[in-house]
PDB file of C-alpha atoms in Angstrom:
ATOM      1  CA  UNK A 396       0.000   0.000   0.000  1.00 30.00           C
ATOM      2  CA  UNK A 397       1.386   3.355  -1.039  1.00 34.00           C
ATOM      3  CA  UNK A 398       2.306   6.046   1.450  1.00 35.00           C
ATOM      4  CA  UNK A 399       0.036   9.103   1.516  1.00 37.00           C
ATOM      5  CA  UNK A 400       1.008  12.718   2.283  1.00 38.00           C
ATOM      6  CA  UNK A 401      -1.181  15.324   3.957  1.00 34.00           C
ATOM      7  CA  UNK A 402      -0.880  19.087   3.688  1.00 34.00           C
ATOM      8  CA  UNK A 403      -2.708  20.679   6.596  1.00 35.00           C
ATOM      9  CA  UNK A 404      -6.021  18.867   6.817  1.00 36.00           C
ATOM     10  CA  UNK A 405      -6.255  18.206   3.085  1.00 45.00           C
ATOM     11  CA  UNK A 406      -5.257  15.022   1.303  1.00 63.00           C
ATOM     12  CA  UNK A 407      -2.403  15.633  -1.115  1.00 83.00           C
ATOM     13  CA  UNK A 408      -1.127  13.369  -3.872  1.00 84.00           C
ATOM     14  CA  UNK A 409       0.638  10.211  -2.619  1.00 87.00           C
ATOM     15  CA  UNK A 410       4.403  10.322  -2.165  1.00 87.00           C
ATOM     16  CA  UNK A 411       4.945   8.541  -5.500  1.00 90.00           C
ATOM     17  CA  UNK A 412       6.667  10.658  -8.138  1.00 92.00           C
ATOM     18  CA  UNK A 413       5.769   8.326 -11.016  1.00 93.00           C
ATOM     19  CA  UNK A 414       2.107   8.590 -10.080  1.00 95.00           C
ATOM     20  CA  UNK A 415       2.331  12.366  -9.738  1.00 94.00           C
ATOM     21  CA  UNK A 416       3.762  12.673 -13.255  1.00 95.00           C
ATOM     22  CA  UNK A 417       0.776  10.815 -14.759  1.00 96.00           C
ATOM     23  CA  UNK A 418      -1.757  12.779 -12.716  1.00 96.00           C
ATOM     24  CA  UNK A 419      -0.219  16.104 -13.695  1.00 95.00           C
ATOM     25  CA  UNK A 420      -0.366  15.084 -17.359  1.00 96.00           C
ATOM     26  CA  UNK A 421      -4.118  14.437 -17.050  1.00 97.00           C
ATOM     27  CA  UNK A 422      -4.751  17.536 -14.932  1.00 96.00           C
ATOM     28  CA  UNK A 423      -6.087  15.495 -12.019  1.00 96.00           C
ATOM     29  CA  UNK A 424      -6.576  17.087  -8.583  1.00 94.00           C
ATOM     30  CA  UNK A 425      -6.019  15.282  -5.239  1.00 93.00           C
ATOM     31  CA  UNK A 426      -9.724  15.629  -4.399  1.00 93.00           C
ATOM     32  CA  UNK A 427     -10.605  13.409  -7.365  1.00 94.00           C
ATOM     33  CA  UNK A 428      -9.206  10.291  -5.691  1.00 94.00           C
ATOM     34  CA  UNK A 429     -11.781   7.482  -5.755  1.00 89.00           C
ATOM     35  CA  UNK A 430      -9.705   4.781  -4.099  1.00 85.00           C
ATOM     36  CA  UNK A 431      -6.653   2.571  -4.307  1.00 82.00           C
ATOM     37  CA  UNK A 432      -5.707  -1.039  -3.786  1.00 78.00           C
ATOM     38  CA  UNK A 433      -2.925  -3.499  -4.356  1.00 76.00           C
ATOM     39  CA  UNK A 434      -2.732  -2.823  -8.097  1.00 84.00           C
ATOM     40  CA  UNK A 435      -3.591   0.796  -8.837  1.00 90.00           C
ATOM     41  CA  UNK A 436      -4.644   4.265  -7.744  1.00 93.00           C
ATOM     42  CA  UNK A 437      -8.006   5.344  -9.180  1.00 94.00           C
ATOM     43  CA  UNK A 438      -9.010   8.970  -9.862  1.00 96.00           C
ATOM     44  CA  UNK A 439     -12.083  10.482 -11.482  1.00 96.00           C
ATOM     45  CA  UNK A 440     -11.504  12.226 -14.804  1.00 97.00           C
ATOM     46  CA  UNK A 441     -15.131  13.264 -15.295  1.00 96.00           C
ATOM     47  CA  UNK A 442     -18.626  11.802 -14.912  1.00 95.00           C
ATOM     48  CA  UNK A 443     -17.955   9.162 -17.569  1.00 97.00           C
ATOM     49  CA  UNK A 444     -14.309   8.133 -17.092  1.00 98.00           C
ATOM     50  CA  UNK A 445     -11.804   7.161 -14.423  1.00 97.00           C
ATOM     51  CA  UNK A 446      -8.021   7.044 -14.534  1.00 97.00           C
ATOM     52  CA  UNK A 447      -6.280   3.978 -13.108  1.00 95.00           C
ATOM     53  CA  UNK A 448      -2.550   4.424 -12.527  1.00 96.00           C
ATOM     54  CA  UNK A 449      -0.880   1.080 -11.939  1.00 94.00           C
ATOM     55  CA  UNK A 450       1.798   0.616  -9.308  1.00 90.00           C
ATOM     56  CA  UNK A 451       5.389   0.115 -10.435  1.00 84.00           C
ATOM     57  CA  UNK A 452       4.921  -3.578 -11.229  1.00 74.00           C
ATOM     58  CA  UNK A 453       1.894  -3.093 -13.504  1.00 78.00           C
ATOM     59  CA  UNK A 454       2.107  -3.031 -17.290  1.00 85.00           C
ATOM     60  CA  UNK A 455      -0.128  -2.423 -20.267  1.00 87.00           C
ATOM     61  CA  UNK A 456      -0.054  -6.028 -21.448  1.00 89.00           C
ATOM     62  CA  UNK A 457      -1.759  -7.103 -18.227  1.00 89.00           C
ATOM     63  CA  UNK A 458      -4.430  -4.408 -18.667  1.00 93.00           C
ATOM     64  CA  UNK A 459      -5.242  -5.541 -22.195  1.00 93.00           C
ATOM     65  CA  UNK A 460      -5.136  -9.229 -21.232  1.00 95.00           C
ATOM     66  CA  UNK A 461      -7.713  -8.579 -18.520  1.00 95.00           C
ATOM     67  CA  UNK A 462      -9.932  -6.621 -20.865  1.00 96.00           C
ATOM     68  CA  UNK A 463      -9.853  -9.521 -23.331  1.00 97.00           C
ATOM     69  CA  UNK A 464     -11.138 -11.797 -20.542  1.00 97.00           C
ATOM     70  CA  UNK A 465     -13.852  -9.290 -19.576  1.00 97.00           C
ATOM     71  CA  UNK A 466     -14.947  -9.026 -23.211  1.00 96.00           C
ATOM     72  CA  UNK A 467     -15.283 -12.816 -23.269  1.00 97.00           C
ATOM     73  CA  UNK A 468     -17.363 -12.786 -20.076  1.00 97.00           C
ATOM     74  CA  UNK A 469     -19.575 -10.029 -21.462  1.00 93.00           C
ATOM     75  CA  UNK A 470     -20.832 -12.357 -24.211  1.00 93.00           C
ATOM     76  CA  UNK A 471     -23.396 -13.674 -21.719  1.00 84.00           C
ATOM     77  CA  UNK A 472     -26.670 -12.218 -22.971  1.00 79.00           C
ATOM     78  CA  UNK A 473     -28.305 -11.359 -19.674  1.00 86.00           C
ATOM     79  CA  UNK A 474     -25.605  -9.729 -17.557  1.00 87.00           C
ATOM     80  CA  UNK A 475     -27.461  -7.920 -14.754  1.00 90.00           C
ATOM     81  CA  UNK A 476     -24.502  -5.753 -13.775  1.00 95.00           C
ATOM     82  CA  UNK A 477     -21.816  -3.776 -15.560  1.00 96.00           C
ATOM     83  CA  UNK A 478     -18.231  -4.962 -16.023  1.00 96.00           C
ATOM     84  CA  UNK A 479     -15.025  -2.922 -16.409  1.00 95.00           C
ATOM     85  CA  UNK A 480     -14.300  -1.385 -19.799  1.00 96.00           C
ATOM     86  CA  UNK A 481     -10.886  -0.044 -20.836  1.00 96.00           C
ATOM     87  CA  UNK A 482     -11.129   2.939 -23.197  1.00 97.00           C
ATOM     88  CA  UNK A 483      -7.413   3.718 -23.463  1.00 96.00           C
ATOM     89  CA  UNK A 484      -4.173   2.242 -22.186  1.00 96.00           C
ATOM     90  CA  UNK A 485      -0.729   3.787 -22.266  1.00 95.00           C
ATOM     91  CA  UNK A 486       2.308   4.864 -20.289  1.00 95.00           C
ATOM     92  CA  UNK A 487       3.833   8.147 -19.173  1.00 95.00           C
ATOM     93  CA  UNK A 488       7.399   7.928 -18.007  1.00 90.00           C
ATOM     94  CA  UNK A 489       7.678   4.446 -16.553  1.00 88.00           C
ATOM     95  CA  UNK A 490       4.103   4.217 -15.252  1.00 94.00           C
ATOM     96  CA  UNK A 491       1.233   2.452 -16.974  1.00 95.00           C
ATOM     97  CA  UNK A 492      -2.240   3.964 -16.895  1.00 96.00           C
ATOM     98  CA  UNK A 493      -5.669   2.982 -18.147  1.00 96.00           C
ATOM     99  CA  UNK A 494      -8.658   5.213 -18.821  1.00 98.00           C
ATOM    100  CA  UNK A 495     -11.801   3.225 -18.069  1.00 97.00           C
ATOM    101  CA  UNK A 496     -15.500   3.855 -18.278  1.00 97.00           C
ATOM    102  CA  UNK A 497     -16.826   5.129 -14.956  1.00 97.00           C
ATOM    103  CA  UNK A 498     -19.236   2.628 -13.462  1.00 96.00           C
ATOM    104  CA  UNK A 499     -22.298   3.615 -11.417  1.00 94.00           C
ATOM    105  CA  UNK A 500     -22.533   3.144  -7.657  1.00 94.00           C
ATOM    106  CA  UNK A 501     -20.325   3.052  -4.575  1.00 93.00           C
ATOM    107  CA  UNK A 502     -18.451   0.093  -3.154  1.00 94.00           C
ATOM    108  CA  UNK A 503     -20.673  -2.208  -1.109  1.00 97.00           C
ATOM    109  CA  UNK A 504     -18.075  -2.089   1.672  1.00 95.00           C
ATOM    110  CA  UNK A 505     -18.530   1.697   1.893  1.00 94.00           C
ATOM    111  CA  UNK A 506     -22.307   1.585   1.443  1.00 95.00           C
ATOM    112  CA  UNK A 507     -22.849  -0.720   4.435  1.00 94.00           C
ATOM    113  CA  UNK A 508     -22.733   2.047   7.029  1.00 87.00           C
ATOM    114  CA  UNK A 509     -24.753   4.486   4.889  1.00 91.00           C
ATOM    115  CA  UNK A 510     -28.039   2.570   4.852  1.00 91.00           C
ATOM    116  CA  UNK A 511     -30.572   1.538   7.505  1.00 93.00           C
ATOM    117  CA  UNK A 512     -30.670  -2.002   8.857  1.00 93.00           C
ATOM    118  CA  UNK A 513     -33.356  -3.446   6.513  1.00 94.00           C
ATOM    119  CA  UNK A 514     -31.610  -1.941   3.483  1.00 95.00           C
ATOM    120  CA  UNK A 515     -28.289  -3.218   4.794  1.00 96.00           C
ATOM    121  CA  UNK A 516     -29.655  -6.756   4.919  1.00 97.00           C
ATOM    122  CA  UNK A 517     -30.949  -6.414   1.347  1.00 97.00           C
ATOM    123  CA  UNK A 518     -27.588  -5.065   0.208  1.00 98.00           C
ATOM    124  CA  UNK A 519     -25.670  -8.011   1.676  1.00 98.00           C
ATOM    125  CA  UNK A 520     -28.093 -10.516   0.161  1.00 98.00           C
ATOM    126  CA  UNK A 521     -27.799  -8.766  -3.224  1.00 98.00           C
ATOM    127  CA  UNK A 522     -24.005  -8.867  -2.910  1.00 98.00           C
ATOM    128  CA  UNK A 523     -24.045 -12.617  -2.296  1.00 98.00           C
ATOM    129  CA  UNK A 524     -26.701 -13.242  -4.961  1.00 98.00           C
ATOM    130  CA  UNK A 525     -24.408 -11.486  -7.440  1.00 98.00           C
ATOM    131  CA  UNK A 526     -21.407 -13.532  -6.309  1.00 98.00           C
ATOM    132  CA  UNK A 527     -23.438 -16.667  -7.035  1.00 98.00           C
ATOM    133  CA  UNK A 528     -24.354 -15.342 -10.504  1.00 97.00           C
ATOM    134  CA  UNK A 529     -20.760 -14.755 -11.586  1.00 98.00           C
ATOM    135  CA  UNK A 530     -20.562 -18.357 -12.728  1.00 97.00           C
ATOM    136  CA  UNK A 531     -23.219 -17.572 -15.357  1.00 96.00           C
ATOM    137  CA  UNK A 532     -20.849 -15.285 -17.242  1.00 97.00           C
ATOM    138  CA  UNK A 533     -19.711 -16.666 -20.578  1.00 97.00           C
ATOM    139  CA  UNK A 534     -16.432 -18.553 -20.588  1.00 97.00           C
ATOM    140  CA  UNK A 535     -15.120 -20.339 -23.664  1.00 96.00           C
ATOM    141  CA  UNK A 536     -14.387 -24.039 -23.281  1.00 95.00           C
ATOM    142  CA  UNK A 537     -11.041 -24.988 -21.742  1.00 97.00           C
ATOM    143  CA  UNK A 538      -9.523 -28.400 -21.101  1.00 97.00           C
ATOM    144  CA  UNK A 539      -8.143 -27.410 -17.682  1.00 98.00           C
ATOM    145  CA  UNK A 540      -9.057 -25.882 -14.342  1.00 98.00           C
ATOM    146  CA  UNK A 541      -7.040 -22.958 -13.022  1.00 98.00           C
ATOM    147  CA  UNK A 542      -5.727 -19.450 -13.562  1.00 98.00           C
ATOM    148  CA  UNK A 543      -7.273 -17.614 -16.498  1.00 98.00           C
ATOM    149  CA  UNK A 544      -4.526 -14.986 -16.661  1.00 96.00           C
ATOM    150  CA  UNK A 545      -0.856 -14.569 -15.854  1.00 90.00           C
ATOM    151  CA  UNK A 546       2.484 -15.344 -17.371  1.00 89.00           C
ATOM    152  CA  UNK A 547       2.967 -18.531 -15.338  1.00 94.00           C
ATOM    153  CA  UNK A 548      -0.568 -19.779 -14.650  1.00 97.00           C
ATOM    154  CA  UNK A 549      -1.266 -22.674 -12.293  1.00 98.00           C
ATOM    155  CA  UNK A 550      -3.515 -25.157 -14.098  1.00 98.00           C
ATOM    156  CA  UNK A 551      -4.518 -28.802 -13.728  1.00 98.00           C
ATOM    157  CA  UNK A 552      -6.703 -31.329 -15.514  1.00 98.00           C
ATOM    158  CA  UNK A 553      -8.928 -31.774 -12.429  1.00 98.00           C
ATOM    159  CA  UNK A 554     -10.493 -29.300 -10.002  1.00 98.00           C
ATOM    160  CA  UNK A 555      -9.000 -31.013  -6.962  1.00 98.00           C
ATOM    161  CA  UNK A 556      -5.643 -31.025  -8.684  1.00 98.00           C
ATOM    162  CA  UNK A 557      -5.808 -27.269  -9.158  1.00 98.00           C
ATOM    163  CA  UNK A 558      -6.941 -26.670  -5.571  1.00 98.00           C
ATOM    164  CA  UNK A 559      -3.895 -28.596  -4.382  1.00 98.00           C
ATOM    165  CA  UNK A 560      -1.413 -27.040  -6.798  1.00 98.00           C
ATOM    166  CA  UNK A 561      -2.565 -23.464  -6.257  1.00 98.00           C
ATOM    167  CA  UNK A 562      -2.463 -23.779  -2.467  1.00 98.00           C
ATOM    168  CA  UNK A 563       1.005 -25.347  -2.677  1.00 98.00           C
ATOM    169  CA  UNK A 564       2.211 -22.583  -5.016  1.00 98.00           C
ATOM    170  CA  UNK A 565       1.048 -19.796  -2.697  1.00 98.00           C
ATOM    171  CA  UNK A 566       2.131 -21.416   0.566  1.00 98.00           C
ATOM    172  CA  UNK A 567       5.559 -21.992  -0.920  1.00 97.00           C
ATOM    173  CA  UNK A 568       6.022 -18.269  -1.506  1.00 96.00           C
ATOM    174  CA  UNK A 569       5.694 -17.230   2.132  1.00 95.00           C
ATOM    175  CA  UNK A 570       7.694 -18.337   5.178  1.00 94.00           C
ATOM    176  CA  UNK A 571       6.157 -20.270   8.041  1.00 94.00           C
ATOM    177  CA  UNK A 572       3.615 -22.436   6.199  1.00 97.00           C
ATOM    178  CA  UNK A 573       5.786 -25.511   5.720  1.00 95.00           C
ATOM    179  CA  UNK A 574       3.521 -27.698   7.860  1.00 96.00           C
ATOM    180  CA  UNK A 575       0.258 -26.722   6.120  1.00 98.00           C
ATOM    181  CA  UNK A 576      -0.849 -29.631   3.924  1.00 98.00           C
ATOM    182  CA  UNK A 577      -2.291 -28.436   0.574  1.00 98.00           C
ATOM    183  CA  UNK A 578      -3.672 -31.919  -0.109  1.00 98.00           C
ATOM    184  CA  UNK A 579      -5.818 -31.696   3.014  1.00 98.00           C
ATOM    185  CA  UNK A 580      -7.038 -28.226   2.062  1.00 98.00           C
ATOM    186  CA  UNK A 581      -8.056 -29.464  -1.390  1.00 98.00           C
ATOM    187  CA  UNK A 582      -9.726 -32.635  -0.131  1.00 98.00           C
ATOM    188  CA  UNK A 583     -12.008 -30.719   2.244  1.00 97.00           C
ATOM    189  CA  UNK A 584     -13.677 -28.770  -0.576  1.00 98.00           C
ATOM    190  CA  UNK A 585     -16.312 -30.275  -2.912  1.00 97.00           C
ATOM    191  CA  UNK A 586     -15.221 -31.603  -6.278  1.00 98.00           C
ATOM    192  CA  UNK A 587     -16.646 -30.754  -9.697  1.00 98.00           C
ATOM    193  CA  UNK A 588     -16.165 -31.630 -13.335  1.00 97.00           C
ATOM    194  CA  UNK A 589     -17.894 -28.448 -14.572  1.00 97.00           C
ATOM    195  CA  UNK A 590     -15.679 -25.398 -15.026  1.00 97.00           C
ATOM    196  CA  UNK A 591     -17.139 -21.887 -14.729  1.00 98.00           C
ATOM    197  CA  UNK A 592     -15.799 -18.389 -14.305  1.00 98.00           C
ATOM    198  CA  UNK A 593     -14.733 -17.694 -10.705  1.00 98.00           C
ATOM    199  CA  UNK A 594     -13.734 -14.128  -9.750  1.00 98.00           C
ATOM    200  CA  UNK A 595     -12.242 -15.255  -6.407  1.00 98.00           C
ATOM    201  CA  UNK A 596     -11.857 -11.643  -5.233  1.00 96.00           C
ATOM    202  CA  UNK A 597     -15.560 -10.753  -5.234  1.00 96.00           C
ATOM    203  CA  UNK A 598     -15.470  -9.122  -1.819  1.00 96.00           C
ATOM    204  CA  UNK A 599     -17.632  -6.153  -0.846  1.00 97.00           C
ATOM    205  CA  UNK A 600     -15.030  -3.677  -2.088  1.00 94.00           C
ATOM    206  CA  UNK A 601     -15.171  -5.091  -5.614  1.00 95.00           C
ATOM    207  CA  UNK A 602     -18.905  -4.659  -6.145  1.00 97.00           C
ATOM    208  CA  UNK A 603     -20.649  -1.327  -6.634  1.00 97.00           C
ATOM    209  CA  UNK A 604     -24.226  -0.605  -5.611  1.00 97.00           C
ATOM    210  CA  UNK A 605     -26.906   2.052  -5.855  1.00 96.00           C
ATOM    211  CA  UNK A 606     -29.102   1.602  -2.835  1.00 94.00           C
ATOM    212  CA  UNK A 607     -29.388  -2.149  -2.401  1.00 94.00           C
ATOM    213  CA  UNK A 608     -28.983  -2.942  -6.100  1.00 96.00           C
ATOM    214  CA  UNK A 609     -25.617  -4.224  -7.341  1.00 98.00           C
ATOM    215  CA  UNK A 610     -24.702  -2.218 -10.429  1.00 97.00           C
ATOM    216  CA  UNK A 611     -21.143  -3.318 -11.222  1.00 97.00           C
ATOM    217  CA  UNK A 612     -18.511  -5.967 -10.516  1.00 97.00           C
ATOM    218  CA  UNK A 613     -14.947  -4.687 -10.778  1.00 94.00           C
ATOM    219  CA  UNK A 614     -11.303  -5.787 -10.488  1.00 92.00           C
ATOM    220  CA  UNK A 615     -11.698  -8.867 -12.629  1.00 95.00           C
ATOM    221  CA  UNK A 616      -8.159 -10.014 -13.227  1.00 90.00           C
ATOM    222  CA  UNK A 617      -5.234 -11.797 -11.646  1.00 90.00           C
ATOM    223  CA  UNK A 618      -7.284 -13.871  -9.203  1.00 95.00           C
ATOM    224  CA  UNK A 619      -9.777 -15.107 -11.818  1.00 98.00           C
ATOM    225  CA  UNK A 620      -9.914 -18.844 -12.453  1.00 98.00           C
ATOM    226  CA  UNK A 621     -11.898 -21.534 -14.244  1.00 98.00           C
ATOM    227  CA  UNK A 622     -13.351 -23.704 -11.515  1.00 98.00           C
ATOM    228  CA  UNK A 623     -16.231 -24.438  -9.173  1.00 98.00           C
ATOM    229  CA  UNK A 624     -18.657 -21.504  -9.245  1.00 98.00           C
ATOM    230  CA  UNK A 625     -19.658 -22.194  -5.626  1.00 98.00           C
ATOM    231  CA  UNK A 626     -16.315 -20.793  -4.532  1.00 98.00           C
ATOM    232  CA  UNK A 627     -17.374 -17.202  -5.308  1.00 98.00           C
ATOM    233  CA  UNK A 628     -20.306 -16.981  -2.865  1.00 98.00           C
ATOM    234  CA  UNK A 629     -18.339 -18.992  -0.313  1.00 98.00           C
ATOM    235  CA  UNK A 630     -15.345 -16.671  -0.542  1.00 98.00           C
ATOM    236  CA  UNK A 631     -17.608 -13.590  -0.531  1.00 98.00           C
ATOM    237  CA  UNK A 632     -19.016 -14.720   2.834  1.00 98.00           C
ATOM    238  CA  UNK A 633     -15.507 -15.465   4.117  1.00 98.00           C
ATOM    239  CA  UNK A 634     -14.405 -11.940   3.200  1.00 98.00           C
ATOM    240  CA  UNK A 635     -17.537 -10.389   4.723  1.00 98.00           C
ATOM    241  CA  UNK A 636     -17.030 -12.314   7.975  1.00 98.00           C
ATOM    242  CA  UNK A 637     -13.386 -11.267   8.269  1.00 97.00           C
ATOM    243  CA  UNK A 638     -12.972  -7.853   9.980  1.00 96.00           C
ATOM    244  CA  UNK A 639      -9.466  -7.482   8.558  1.00 94.00           C
ATOM    245  CA  UNK A 640     -10.956  -7.577   5.043  1.00 95.00           C
ATOM    246  CA  UNK A 641     -14.381  -5.950   5.547  1.00 96.00           C
ATOM    247  CA  UNK A 642     -14.112  -3.780   8.677  1.00 95.00           C
ATOM    248  CA  UNK A 643     -17.461  -2.067   8.056  1.00 95.00           C
ATOM    249  CA  UNK A 644     -19.380  -5.332   8.452  1.00 97.00           C
ATOM    250  CA  UNK A 645     -20.842  -6.043  11.900  1.00 96.00           C
ATOM    251  CA  UNK A 646     -22.256  -9.095  13.670  1.00 97.00           C
ATOM    252  CA  UNK A 647     -25.718  -8.631  12.153  1.00 97.00           C
ATOM    253  CA  UNK A 648     -24.183  -8.494   8.682  1.00 97.00           C
ATOM    254  CA  UNK A 649     -22.261 -11.687   9.362  1.00 98.00           C
ATOM    255  CA  UNK A 650     -25.444 -13.425  10.547  1.00 98.00           C
ATOM    256  CA  UNK A 651     -27.182 -12.396   7.330  1.00 98.00           C
ATOM    257  CA  UNK A 652     -24.283 -13.775   5.294  1.00 98.00           C
ATOM    258  CA  UNK A 653     -24.214 -17.072   7.155  1.00 98.00           C
ATOM    259  CA  UNK A 654     -27.992 -17.332   6.777  1.00 98.00           C
ATOM    260  CA  UNK A 655     -27.608 -16.839   3.040  1.00 98.00           C
ATOM    261  CA  UNK A 656     -25.079 -19.688   2.930  1.00 98.00           C
ATOM    262  CA  UNK A 657     -27.427 -21.958   4.889  1.00 98.00           C
ATOM    263  CA  UNK A 658     -30.292 -21.244   2.482  1.00 98.00           C
ATOM    264  CA  UNK A 659     -27.973 -22.009  -0.436  1.00 98.00           C
ATOM    265  CA  UNK A 660     -26.960 -25.328   1.125  1.00 98.00           C
ATOM    266  CA  UNK A 661     -23.298 -24.286   1.378  1.00 98.00           C
ATOM    267  CA  UNK A 662     -22.721 -23.900   5.118  1.00 98.00           C
ATOM    268  CA  UNK A 663     -20.763 -27.146   5.445  1.00 98.00           C
ATOM    269  CA  UNK A 664     -18.138 -25.804   3.041  1.00 98.00           C
ATOM    270  CA  UNK A 665     -17.612 -22.459   4.793  1.00 98.00           C
ATOM    271  CA  UNK A 666     -14.685 -23.497   6.975  1.00 98.00           C
ATOM    272  CA  UNK A 667     -12.923 -25.534   4.233  1.00 98.00           C
ATOM    273  CA  UNK A 668     -13.329 -22.544   1.903  1.00 98.00           C
ATOM    274  CA  UNK A 669     -11.993 -20.165   4.569  1.00 98.00           C
ATOM    275  CA  UNK A 670      -8.859 -22.271   4.989  1.00 98.00           C
ATOM    276  CA  UNK A 671      -8.248 -22.671   1.264  1.00 98.00           C
ATOM    277  CA  UNK A 672      -8.818 -18.938   0.643  1.00 98.00           C
ATOM    278  CA  UNK A 673      -6.286 -18.169   3.390  1.00 98.00           C
ATOM    279  CA  UNK A 674      -3.808 -20.429   1.583  1.00 98.00           C
ATOM    280  CA  UNK A 675      -4.661 -18.783  -1.746  1.00 98.00           C
ATOM    281  CA  UNK A 676      -3.663 -15.364  -0.351  1.00 97.00           C
ATOM    282  CA  UNK A 677      -0.696 -16.575   1.719  1.00 97.00           C
ATOM    283  CA  UNK A 678       1.761 -15.286  -0.899  1.00 95.00           C
ATOM    284  CA  UNK A 679       0.647 -11.664  -0.301  1.00 92.00           C
ATOM    285  CA  UNK A 680       3.335 -10.882   2.269  1.00 91.00           C
ATOM    286  CA  UNK A 681       3.374  -7.234   1.144  1.00 88.00           C
ATOM    287  CA  UNK A 682      -0.095  -6.774   2.686  1.00 90.00           C
ATOM    288  CA  UNK A 683       0.580  -7.229   6.429  1.00 93.00           C
ATOM    289  CA  UNK A 684      -3.086  -7.215   7.471  1.00 94.00           C
ATOM    290  CA  UNK A 685      -4.106  -9.822   4.906  1.00 94.00           C
ATOM    291  CA  UNK A 686      -1.017 -11.927   5.574  1.00 94.00           C
ATOM    292  CA  UNK A 687      -1.640 -11.916   9.321  1.00 96.00           C
ATOM    293  CA  UNK A 688      -5.200 -13.109   8.707  1.00 97.00           C
ATOM    294  CA  UNK A 689      -3.862 -15.961   6.552  1.00 98.00           C
ATOM    295  CA  UNK A 690      -1.508 -16.968   9.364  1.00 97.00           C
ATOM    296  CA  UNK A 691      -4.286 -16.769  11.975  1.00 97.00           C
ATOM    297  CA  UNK A 692      -6.457 -19.139   9.922  1.00 98.00           C
ATOM    298  CA  UNK A 693      -3.800 -21.652   8.885  1.00 97.00           C
ATOM    299  CA  UNK A 694      -1.458 -21.700  11.870  1.00 93.00           C
TER     300      UNK A 694
END
């Protein structure tokens, strides 16, 4: 996460000269910041467009690769929510940027504390309903299960094989997880022979809403896989029930989420999914809060 500077009581541009160069070129003001995450800073350009400035490790090829995947997903005829759309991609200095269509709504994670309790319940249920619908998005036939993007994707001929290999790959990139058995993590989750699109990062911060209606699903990319579609609603509940990931959620919200899982017949897989998701993110040692949660679950 990038460092942020403050001048008086006002938020200034982050202490990142490469970012500042891009923002100056586009005439962006500090007040136009919409948010930032592990991959990019996002600023409003106008009512129709946003500017995403990738961190140092990002590049234009990744942006275009992700848009190709989104265009494939968009072939589903009855998409009930909007998906990201890249209008322009380029670089200024050594920093990659993308101009994208501005999507309607605010992040569900931010909207939680802005609505009354009945609307809050409806919003959470809509969030989880949408997570369950992600598997309906169009995905061309593949002969494997696994990562849809990336230069060195983890893929396997069976779903259980991918669950094992991906957990092993991530656990092997962080210290302290040597005694966590990826085979056990994989065996505890249900198997499938049907491959669907799985976002795998469909937490409340990656869905936008107007009121209690989900309008957009964003940040489709590096985490996306072909696999068991049940993993999206399961992981969405895991993220919602984890204060380190969704701090705005409270006990009532977590009860609503667990009730949704029970009605969907998925409650028995919650804990196996929580453990596998923790293994999936174990590699993210540059995010101390997330990494500590992974350790608390697995160790």
